[in-house]
Short mmCIF file of C-alpha atoms in Angstrom, two decimals:
data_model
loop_
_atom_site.label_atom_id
_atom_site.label_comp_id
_atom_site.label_asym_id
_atom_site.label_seq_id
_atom_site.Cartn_x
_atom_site.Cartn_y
_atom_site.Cartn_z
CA UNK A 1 87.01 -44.39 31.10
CA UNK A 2 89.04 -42.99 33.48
CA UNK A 3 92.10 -44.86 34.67
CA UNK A 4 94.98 -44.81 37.47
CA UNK A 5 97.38 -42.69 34.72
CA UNK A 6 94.97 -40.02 35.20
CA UNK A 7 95.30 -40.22 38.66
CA UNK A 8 99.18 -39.83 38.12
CA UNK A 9 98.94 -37.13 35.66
CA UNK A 10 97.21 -35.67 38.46
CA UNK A 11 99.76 -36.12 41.49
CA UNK A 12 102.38 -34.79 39.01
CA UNK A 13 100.47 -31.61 38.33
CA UNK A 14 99.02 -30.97 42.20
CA UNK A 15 102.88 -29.92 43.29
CA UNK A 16 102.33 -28.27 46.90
CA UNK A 17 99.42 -26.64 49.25
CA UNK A 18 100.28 -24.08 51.70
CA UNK A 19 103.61 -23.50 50.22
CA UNK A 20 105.30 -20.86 52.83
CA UNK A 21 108.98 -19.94 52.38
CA UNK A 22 109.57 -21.90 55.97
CA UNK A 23 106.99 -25.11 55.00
CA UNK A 24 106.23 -27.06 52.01
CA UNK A 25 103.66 -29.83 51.97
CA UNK A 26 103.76 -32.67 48.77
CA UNK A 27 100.04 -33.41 48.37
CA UNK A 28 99.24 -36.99 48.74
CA UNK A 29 97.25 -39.05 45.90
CA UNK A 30 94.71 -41.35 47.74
CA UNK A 31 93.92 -42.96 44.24
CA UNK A 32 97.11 -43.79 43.42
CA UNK A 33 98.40 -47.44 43.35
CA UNK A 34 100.84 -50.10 41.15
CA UNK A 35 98.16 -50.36 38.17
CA UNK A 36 99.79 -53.06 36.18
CA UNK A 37 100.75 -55.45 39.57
CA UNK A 38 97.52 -55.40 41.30
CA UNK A 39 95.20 -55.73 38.08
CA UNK A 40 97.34 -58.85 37.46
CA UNK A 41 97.25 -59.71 41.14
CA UNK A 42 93.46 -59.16 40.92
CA UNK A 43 92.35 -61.12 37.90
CA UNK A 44 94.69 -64.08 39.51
CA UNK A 45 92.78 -63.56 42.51
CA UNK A 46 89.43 -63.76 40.77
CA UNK A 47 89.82 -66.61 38.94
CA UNK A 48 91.35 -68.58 41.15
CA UNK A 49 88.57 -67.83 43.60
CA UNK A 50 85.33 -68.96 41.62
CA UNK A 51 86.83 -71.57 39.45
CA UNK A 52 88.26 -73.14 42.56
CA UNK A 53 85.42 -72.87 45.36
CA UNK A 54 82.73 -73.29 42.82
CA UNK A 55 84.00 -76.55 41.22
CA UNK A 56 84.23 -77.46 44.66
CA UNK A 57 80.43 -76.74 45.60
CA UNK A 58 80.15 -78.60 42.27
CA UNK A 59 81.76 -81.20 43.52
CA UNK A 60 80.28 -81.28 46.46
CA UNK A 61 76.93 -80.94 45.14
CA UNK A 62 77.41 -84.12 42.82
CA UNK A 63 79.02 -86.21 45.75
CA UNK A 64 75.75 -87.45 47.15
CA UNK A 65 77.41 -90.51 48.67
CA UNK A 66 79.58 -88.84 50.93
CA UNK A 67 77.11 -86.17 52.63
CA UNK A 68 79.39 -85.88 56.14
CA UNK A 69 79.65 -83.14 58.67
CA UNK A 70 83.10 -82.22 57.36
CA UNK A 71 81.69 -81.81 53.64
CA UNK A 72 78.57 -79.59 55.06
CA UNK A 73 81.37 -77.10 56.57
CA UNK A 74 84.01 -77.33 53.60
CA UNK A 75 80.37 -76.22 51.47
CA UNK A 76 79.79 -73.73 53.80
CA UNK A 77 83.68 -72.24 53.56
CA UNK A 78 83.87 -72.55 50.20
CA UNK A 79 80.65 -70.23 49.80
CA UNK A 80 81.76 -67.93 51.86
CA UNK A 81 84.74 -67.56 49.97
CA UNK A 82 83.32 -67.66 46.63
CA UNK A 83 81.37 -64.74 47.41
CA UNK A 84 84.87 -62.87 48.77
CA UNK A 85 85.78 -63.65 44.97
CA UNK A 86 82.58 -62.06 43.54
CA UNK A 87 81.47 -59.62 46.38
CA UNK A 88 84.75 -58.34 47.35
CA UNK A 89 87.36 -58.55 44.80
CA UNK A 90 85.02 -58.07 41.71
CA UNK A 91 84.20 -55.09 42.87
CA UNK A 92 87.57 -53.92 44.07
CA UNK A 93 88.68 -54.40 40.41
CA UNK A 94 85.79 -52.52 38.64
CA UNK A 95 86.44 -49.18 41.56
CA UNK A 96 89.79 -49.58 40.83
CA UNK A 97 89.15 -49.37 36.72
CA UNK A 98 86.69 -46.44 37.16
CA UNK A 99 88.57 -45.15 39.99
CA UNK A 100 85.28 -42.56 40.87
CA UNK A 101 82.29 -44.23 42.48
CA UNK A 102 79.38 -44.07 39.88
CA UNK A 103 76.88 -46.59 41.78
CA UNK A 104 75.55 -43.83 44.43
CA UNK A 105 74.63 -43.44 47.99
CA UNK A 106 72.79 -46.38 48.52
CA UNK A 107 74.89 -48.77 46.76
CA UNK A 108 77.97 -47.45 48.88
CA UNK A 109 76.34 -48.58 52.02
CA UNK A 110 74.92 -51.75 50.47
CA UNK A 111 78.12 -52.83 49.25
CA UNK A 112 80.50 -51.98 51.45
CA UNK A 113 78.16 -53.84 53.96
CA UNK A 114 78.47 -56.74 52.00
CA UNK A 115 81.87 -57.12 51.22
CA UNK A 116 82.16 -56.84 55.19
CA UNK A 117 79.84 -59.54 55.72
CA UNK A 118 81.85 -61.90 52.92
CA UNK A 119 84.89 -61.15 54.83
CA UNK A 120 83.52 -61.78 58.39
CA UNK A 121 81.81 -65.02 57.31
CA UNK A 122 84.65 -66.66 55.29
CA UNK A 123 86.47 -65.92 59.02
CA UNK A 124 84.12 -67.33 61.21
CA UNK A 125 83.15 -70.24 58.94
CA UNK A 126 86.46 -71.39 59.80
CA UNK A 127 86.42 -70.83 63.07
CA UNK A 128 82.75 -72.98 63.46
CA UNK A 129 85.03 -75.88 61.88
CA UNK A 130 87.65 -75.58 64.08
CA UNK A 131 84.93 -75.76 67.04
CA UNK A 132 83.34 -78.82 65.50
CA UNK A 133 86.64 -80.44 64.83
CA UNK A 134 87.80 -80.35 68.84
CA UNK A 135 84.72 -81.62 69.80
CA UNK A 136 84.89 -84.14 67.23
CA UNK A 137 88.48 -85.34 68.77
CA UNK A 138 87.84 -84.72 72.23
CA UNK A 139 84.47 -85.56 72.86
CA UNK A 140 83.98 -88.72 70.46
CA UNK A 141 81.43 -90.41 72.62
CA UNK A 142 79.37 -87.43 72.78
CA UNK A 143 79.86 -85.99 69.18
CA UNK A 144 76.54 -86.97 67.86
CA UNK A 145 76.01 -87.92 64.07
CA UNK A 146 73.00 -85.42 64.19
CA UNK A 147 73.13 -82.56 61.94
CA UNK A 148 72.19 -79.96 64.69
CA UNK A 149 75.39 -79.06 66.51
CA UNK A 150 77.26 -78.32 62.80
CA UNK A 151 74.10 -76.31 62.00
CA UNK A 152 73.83 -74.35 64.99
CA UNK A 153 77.49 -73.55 64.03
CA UNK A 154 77.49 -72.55 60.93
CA UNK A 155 74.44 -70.25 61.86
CA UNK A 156 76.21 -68.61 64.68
CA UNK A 157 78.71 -68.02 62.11
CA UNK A 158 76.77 -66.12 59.80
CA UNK A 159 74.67 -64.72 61.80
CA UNK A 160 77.49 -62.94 63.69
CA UNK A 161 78.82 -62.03 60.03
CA UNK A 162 75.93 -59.65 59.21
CA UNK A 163 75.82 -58.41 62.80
CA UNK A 164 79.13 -57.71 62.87
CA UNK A 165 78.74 -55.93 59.82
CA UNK A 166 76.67 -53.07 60.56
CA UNK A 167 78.35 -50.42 61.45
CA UNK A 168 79.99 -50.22 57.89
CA UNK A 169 76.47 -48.99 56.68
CA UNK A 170 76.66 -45.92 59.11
CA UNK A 171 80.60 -45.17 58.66
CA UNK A 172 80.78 -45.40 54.32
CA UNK A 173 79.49 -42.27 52.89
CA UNK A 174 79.30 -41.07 49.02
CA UNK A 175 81.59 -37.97 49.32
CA UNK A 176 84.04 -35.58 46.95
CA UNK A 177 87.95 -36.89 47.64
CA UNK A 178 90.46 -35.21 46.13
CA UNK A 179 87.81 -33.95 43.26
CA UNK A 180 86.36 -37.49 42.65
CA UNK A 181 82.96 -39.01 44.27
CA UNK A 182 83.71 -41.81 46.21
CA UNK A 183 82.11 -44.85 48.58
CA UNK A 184 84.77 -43.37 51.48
CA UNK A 185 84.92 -43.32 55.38
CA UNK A 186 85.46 -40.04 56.79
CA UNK A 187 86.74 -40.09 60.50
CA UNK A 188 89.29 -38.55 62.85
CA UNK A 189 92.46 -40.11 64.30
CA UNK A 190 91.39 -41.21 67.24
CA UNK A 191 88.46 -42.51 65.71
CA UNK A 192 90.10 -44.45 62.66
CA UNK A 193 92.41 -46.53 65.70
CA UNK A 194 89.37 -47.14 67.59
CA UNK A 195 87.85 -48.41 64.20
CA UNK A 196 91.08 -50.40 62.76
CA UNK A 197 91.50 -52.13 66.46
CA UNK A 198 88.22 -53.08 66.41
CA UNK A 199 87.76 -54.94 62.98
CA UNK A 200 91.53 -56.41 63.99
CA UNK A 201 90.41 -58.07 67.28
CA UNK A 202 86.54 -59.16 65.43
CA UNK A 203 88.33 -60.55 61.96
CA UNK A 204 91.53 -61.75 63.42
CA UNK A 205 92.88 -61.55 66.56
CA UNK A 206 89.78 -63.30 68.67
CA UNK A 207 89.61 -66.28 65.42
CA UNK A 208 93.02 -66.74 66.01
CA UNK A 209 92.92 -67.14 69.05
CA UNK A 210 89.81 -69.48 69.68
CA UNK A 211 91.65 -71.71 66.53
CA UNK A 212 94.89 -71.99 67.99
CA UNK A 213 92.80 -72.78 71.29
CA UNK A 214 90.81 -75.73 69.39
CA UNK A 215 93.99 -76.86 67.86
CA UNK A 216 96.63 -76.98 71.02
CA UNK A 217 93.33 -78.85 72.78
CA UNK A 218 93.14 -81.19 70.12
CA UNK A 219 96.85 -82.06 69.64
CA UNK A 220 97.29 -82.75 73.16
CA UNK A 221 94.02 -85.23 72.75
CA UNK A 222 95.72 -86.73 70.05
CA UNK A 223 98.71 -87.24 71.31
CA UNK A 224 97.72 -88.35 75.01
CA UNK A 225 95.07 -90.81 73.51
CA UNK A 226 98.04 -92.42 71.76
CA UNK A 227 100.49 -92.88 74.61
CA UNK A 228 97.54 -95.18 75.64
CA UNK A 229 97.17 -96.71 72.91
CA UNK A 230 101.14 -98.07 72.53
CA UNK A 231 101.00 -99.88 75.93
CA UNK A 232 97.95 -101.69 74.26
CA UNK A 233 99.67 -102.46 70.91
CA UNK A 234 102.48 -103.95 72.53
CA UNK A 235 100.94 -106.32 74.78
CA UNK A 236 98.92 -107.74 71.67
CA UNK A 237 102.25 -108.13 70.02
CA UNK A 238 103.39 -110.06 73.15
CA UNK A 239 100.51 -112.59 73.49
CA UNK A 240 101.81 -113.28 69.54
CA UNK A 241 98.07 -112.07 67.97
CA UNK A 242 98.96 -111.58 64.52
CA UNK A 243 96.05 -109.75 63.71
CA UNK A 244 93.11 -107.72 65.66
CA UNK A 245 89.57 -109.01 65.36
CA UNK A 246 86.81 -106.85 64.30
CA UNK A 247 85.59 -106.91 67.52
CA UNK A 248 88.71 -105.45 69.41
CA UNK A 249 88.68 -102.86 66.85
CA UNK A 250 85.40 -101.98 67.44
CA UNK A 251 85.95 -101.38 71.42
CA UNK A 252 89.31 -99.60 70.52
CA UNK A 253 87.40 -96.90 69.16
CA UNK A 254 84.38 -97.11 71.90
CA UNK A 255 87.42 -96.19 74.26
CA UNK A 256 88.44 -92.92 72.56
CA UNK A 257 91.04 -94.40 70.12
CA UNK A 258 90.75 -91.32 67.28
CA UNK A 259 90.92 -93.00 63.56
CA UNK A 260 92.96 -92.42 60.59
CA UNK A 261 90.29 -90.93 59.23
CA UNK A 262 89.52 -88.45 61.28
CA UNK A 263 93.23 -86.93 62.24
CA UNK A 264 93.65 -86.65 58.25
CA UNK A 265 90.63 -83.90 58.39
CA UNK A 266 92.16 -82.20 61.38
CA UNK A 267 95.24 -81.91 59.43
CA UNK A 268 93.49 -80.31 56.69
CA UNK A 269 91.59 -78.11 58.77
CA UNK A 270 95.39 -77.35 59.97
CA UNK A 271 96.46 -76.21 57.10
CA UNK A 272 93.57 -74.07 56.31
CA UNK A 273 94.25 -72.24 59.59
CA UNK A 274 97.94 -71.93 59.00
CA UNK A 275 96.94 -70.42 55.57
CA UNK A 276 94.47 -68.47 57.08
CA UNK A 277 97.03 -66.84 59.20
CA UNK A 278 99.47 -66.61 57.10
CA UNK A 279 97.24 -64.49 54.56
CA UNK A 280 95.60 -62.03 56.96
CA UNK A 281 98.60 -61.04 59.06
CA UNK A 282 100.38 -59.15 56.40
CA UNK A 283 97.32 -56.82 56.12
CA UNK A 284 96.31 -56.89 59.80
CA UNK A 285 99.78 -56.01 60.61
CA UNK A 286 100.06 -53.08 58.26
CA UNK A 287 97.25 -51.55 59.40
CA UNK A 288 97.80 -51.15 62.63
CA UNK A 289 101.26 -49.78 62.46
CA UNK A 290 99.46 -47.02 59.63
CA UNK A 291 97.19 -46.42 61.84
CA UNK A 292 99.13 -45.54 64.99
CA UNK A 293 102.24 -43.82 62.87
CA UNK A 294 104.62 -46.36 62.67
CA UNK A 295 104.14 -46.49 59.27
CA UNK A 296 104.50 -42.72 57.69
CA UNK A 297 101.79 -41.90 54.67
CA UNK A 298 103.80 -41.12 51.77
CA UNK A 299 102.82 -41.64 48.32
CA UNK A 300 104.61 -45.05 48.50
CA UNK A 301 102.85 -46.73 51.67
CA UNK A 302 99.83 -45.59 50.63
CA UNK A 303 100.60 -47.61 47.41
CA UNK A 304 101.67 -50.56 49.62
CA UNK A 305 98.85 -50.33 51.76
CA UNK A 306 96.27 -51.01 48.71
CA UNK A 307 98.35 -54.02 47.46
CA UNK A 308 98.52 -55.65 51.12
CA UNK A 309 94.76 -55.06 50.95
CA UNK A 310 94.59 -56.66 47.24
CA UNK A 311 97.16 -59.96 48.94
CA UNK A 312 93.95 -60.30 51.71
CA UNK A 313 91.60 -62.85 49.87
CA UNK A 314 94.60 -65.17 48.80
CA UNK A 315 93.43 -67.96 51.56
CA UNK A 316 90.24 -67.72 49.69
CA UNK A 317 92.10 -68.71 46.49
CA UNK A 318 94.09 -71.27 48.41
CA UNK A 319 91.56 -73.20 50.17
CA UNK A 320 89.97 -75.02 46.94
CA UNK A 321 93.66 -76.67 46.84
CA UNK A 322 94.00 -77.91 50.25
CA UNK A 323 90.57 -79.64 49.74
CA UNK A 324 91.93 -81.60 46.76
CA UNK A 325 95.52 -82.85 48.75
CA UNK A 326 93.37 -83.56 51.83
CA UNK A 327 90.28 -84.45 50.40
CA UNK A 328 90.74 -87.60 47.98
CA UNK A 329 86.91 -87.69 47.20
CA UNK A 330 86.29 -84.19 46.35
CA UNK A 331 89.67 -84.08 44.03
CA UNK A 332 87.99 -87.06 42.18
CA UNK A 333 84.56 -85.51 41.96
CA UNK A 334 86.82 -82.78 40.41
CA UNK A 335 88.03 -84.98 37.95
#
């Protein structure tokens, strides 16, 4: 079985092409990456992945008490990213072992449409739950209990995953690189910035975006609704009431009053943003300024640029344990 020290032995014995006495060129080694860091970075990855999400589907699955709207879109998120785990990074580890494609033509495009799907839905899974969140917090009187709003979410969401998705099956092509067969995407310059800006904006500029929307909507909801609110608590305090009825809590909430409850999930749907963010941008980043020649290829960057790419799925990996410091029912479920 062919490993990356191949692939070395190979960049050391490749010294130069069109060697003139005025120009020298070093031949670049696309294959060539930090073996021992990114198989350890990958297997972390992978574990952490489907032990997590799928003892929370588990969880989730066994939970039949608490069968909420949040719950339905934590499933649907943690799906999504359990198949990032076995889709995306499964796969990326047994390429990376082989290091030639072996699967064939077919399989290329198959795969490498799925792993684009995985990636787009674990995106806009979050984004559906961001949605349902502000209109959760802004529009309680109108946020019905009915399952058909979260649905029609979580549909758009996938739906616009596979669409999205396409194109990979025309662009990924078995070819001969460097004097292996691989699942590769042959395009020109102008054509790979075109490509790159595009999956940026679709994956995570316009999420971003549309989140951080949601979000500065719903803080400002949150934090207007309780200016009101203080006037209120302070004139109860006044008349001497020691303790609110049922009643008056009842048409506290009837006038928009947001409960405990409810602000602790938009916290946690926060911090899955934040993470979210946090874990793309690196490799969003990068790929742009590679793309557009900030970012020179040397043997190096090139090196760089496939463990970014490895770092990607980490808010897959994370997610699982924001559930269990938000979630109090899930974590026990877990237990």
């Amino acid at each position: 079985m062919e490993t990356v020290t191949v692939a070395e032995e190979e960049l050391t014995t490749m010294k130069y092409v069109n060697a003139t006495p005025e120009f020298t060129k070093e031949e670049i080694n696309s294959f060539f990456f930090y073996e021992t860091i990114q198989f350890t970075v990958l297997w972390i990855l992978f574990l952490s992945i489907v032990l997590g999400n799928g003892a929370v589907l588990v969880a989730l699955s066994f939970n039949k008490a608490r069968k909420n709207r949040m719950n339905f879109f934590i499933m649907h998120l943690a799906l999504a990213d359990l198949l990032v785990g076995l889709v995306s990074v499964m796969i990326d580890m047994i390429w990376r072992t082989t290091v030639t494609w072996s699967a064939g033509p077919i399989a290329c495009k198959v795969v490498k449409y799925l792993q684009v799907v995985v990636t787009y839905s674990s995106t806009y899974v979050l984004v559906a739950l961001s949605i349902d969140r502000y209109d959760a917090i802004t529009h309680p009187m109108n946020f019905s209990s009915s399952w058909r709003r979260a649905r029609a979410l979580i549909g758009c969401a996938w739906i616009l995953s596979f669409v999205f998705a396409v194109p990979s099956v025309f662009i990924n092509e078995e070819t001969i690189i460097q004097g292996r067969t691989q699942c590769w995407i042959e395009m020109s310059p102008w054509q790979w910035k075109l490509y790159i800006s595009i999956v940026a904006t679709t994956v995570f500029v316009v999420p971003a975006i549309v989140i951080s929307g949601c979000y500065a909507i719903i803080v400002y909801t949150i934090w207007s609704k309780s200016k009101l609110l203080s006037p209120a608590k302070n004139n109860t305090l006044q008349r001497g009431a020691k303790k609110p009825e049922e009643h008056d809590i009842r048409r506290s909430s009837s006038r928009g009053i947001i409960p405990k409850a409810k602000i602790k999930t938009v916290k946690m749907t926060f911090v899955i943003v934040f993470v979210f963010i946090l874990c793309w941008s690196p490799y969003i980043v990068f790929d742009l300024l590679q793309v557009y020649g900030y970012i020179p290829k040397t043997q190096a960057s090139v090196a760089l640029a496939t463990f970014i790419q490895s770092l990607a799925p980490l808010n897959s990996a994370a997610n699982p344990i924001i559930y269990c410091l938000f979630s109090t029912h899930i974590c026990r479920s877990l237990r």
